[in-house]
Amino acid sequence: MTVAQRLNELGIELATPRPPQANYVPAVRTGNLVFLSGTGPYLPDGGLVTGKVGGELTVEQALQAIIIKSANDVTVMLAEAVAGSETAFVKKMNETA
């Protein structure tokens, strides 16, 4: 079973990677490590979770933002592992869709 098939079976839909908002590389692989940049807590609608805990955000909202951030990181790392880059991953997924 492929990763994509397992995610589909579990009903998990990964968010589409966001294009870089500045001049940087979103992921760099060095050996067996992947360093990420720019994978903030973006919502599926493209919005960004912002605010201060205890001010604009409740603790529950802050925890949800952490979960979103972690899922976004996994999405980038999955793309890197499967296809070598986010762009190549999107192309590969579009070819199989």
Coordinates of C-alpha atoms in Angstrom, one line a residue:
M1 CA 0.0 0.0 0.0
T2 CA 1.3 3.4 -0.9
V3 CA 1.4 6.4 1.4
A4 CA -1.2 8.1 -0.7
Q5 CA -3.5 5.1 -0.5
R6 CA -3.1 4.8 3.2
L7 CA -3.9 8.5 3.7
N8 CA -7.0 8.2 1.5
E9 CA -8.1 5.1 3.5
L10 CA -7.8 7.1 6.7
G11 CA -9.7 10.0 5.3
I12 CA -6.7 12.3 5.6
E13 CA -6.4 15.1 3.0
L14 CA -3.1 17.0 3.0
A15 CA -3.2 20.7 2.3
T16 CA -1.7 21.9 -0.9
P17 CA 1.7 23.4 -0.2
R18 CA 1.8 27.2 -0.3
P19 CA 4.1 28.9 -2.7
P20 CA 7.0 30.8 -1.0
Q21 CA 6.1 34.3 0.1
A22 CA 9.6 35.5 -0.2
N23 CA 12.9 34.5 -1.7
Y24 CA 13.8 31.3 0.2
V25 CA 13.9 27.6 -0.2
P26 CA 11.1 25.9 1.7
A27 CA 13.1 22.7 2.4
V28 CA 16.8 21.6 2.2
R29 CA 17.9 18.0 2.5
T30 CA 21.3 17.3 4.1
G31 CA 22.0 13.6 4.3
N32 CA 19.0 12.1 6.1
L33 CA 17.9 15.4 7.6
V34 CA 15.4 17.9 6.1
F35 CA 15.4 21.5 7.3
L36 CA 12.2 23.4 6.8
S37 CA 11.4 27.1 6.4
G38 CA 8.1 29.0 6.0
T39 CA 5.7 26.2 7.1
G40 CA 3.7 28.3 9.5
P41 CA 0.3 27.4 10.9
Y42 CA -1.6 28.0 7.6
L43 CA -5.2 27.1 7.5
P44 CA -6.7 25.1 4.6
D45 CA -8.3 28.3 3.3
G46 CA -4.9 29.9 3.1
G47 CA -5.3 32.1 6.2
L48 CA -2.5 32.2 8.8
V49 CA -3.2 31.6 12.5
T50 CA -1.9 34.7 14.4
G51 CA -2.3 36.1 17.8
K52 CA -1.0 35.9 21.4
V53 CA -2.2 33.1 23.7
G54 CA -4.4 34.6 26.4
G55 CA -5.1 37.6 24.1
E56 CA -6.4 36.9 20.6
L57 CA -6.0 33.1 21.0
T58 CA -7.2 30.7 23.6
V59 CA -5.0 27.8 24.7
E60 CA -7.1 25.5 22.7
Q61 CA -6.7 27.6 19.5
A62 CA -2.9 27.8 20.1
L63 CA -2.8 24.0 20.4
Q64 CA -4.8 23.7 17.2
A65 CA -2.3 26.0 15.5
I66 CA 0.6 23.7 16.7
I67 CA -1.2 20.7 15.2
I68 CA -1.7 22.5 11.9
K69 CA 2.0 23.6 11.9
S70 CA 3.0 20.0 12.5
A71 CA 0.8 18.7 9.7
N72 CA 2.2 21.3 7.3
D73 CA 5.7 20.2 8.2
V74 CA 4.8 16.6 7.5
T75 CA 3.3 17.6 4.2
V76 CA 6.6 19.3 3.1
M77 CA 8.7 16.4 4.4
L78 CA 6.5 13.9 2.6
A79 CA 6.8 15.8 -0.7
E80 CA 10.6 15.9 -0.3
A81 CA 10.8 12.2 0.5
V82 CA 8.5 11.0 -2.3
A83 CA 9.5 13.4 -5.1
G84 CA 12.5 15.5 -4.1
S85 CA 10.6 18.8 -3.8
E86 CA 7.1 20.2 -3.3
T87 CA 6.9 21.2 -6.9
A88 CA 7.8 17.8 -8.1
F89 CA 5.4 16.2 -5.7
V90 CA 2.5 18.3 -6.9
K91 CA 3.4 17.4 -10.5
K92 CA 3.5 13.7 -9.6
M93 CA 0.2 13.8 -7.7
N94 CA -1.5 15.7 -10.6
E95 CA -0.2 13.1 -13.1
T96 CA -1.7 10.2 -11.0
A97 CA -5.0 12.0 -10.3

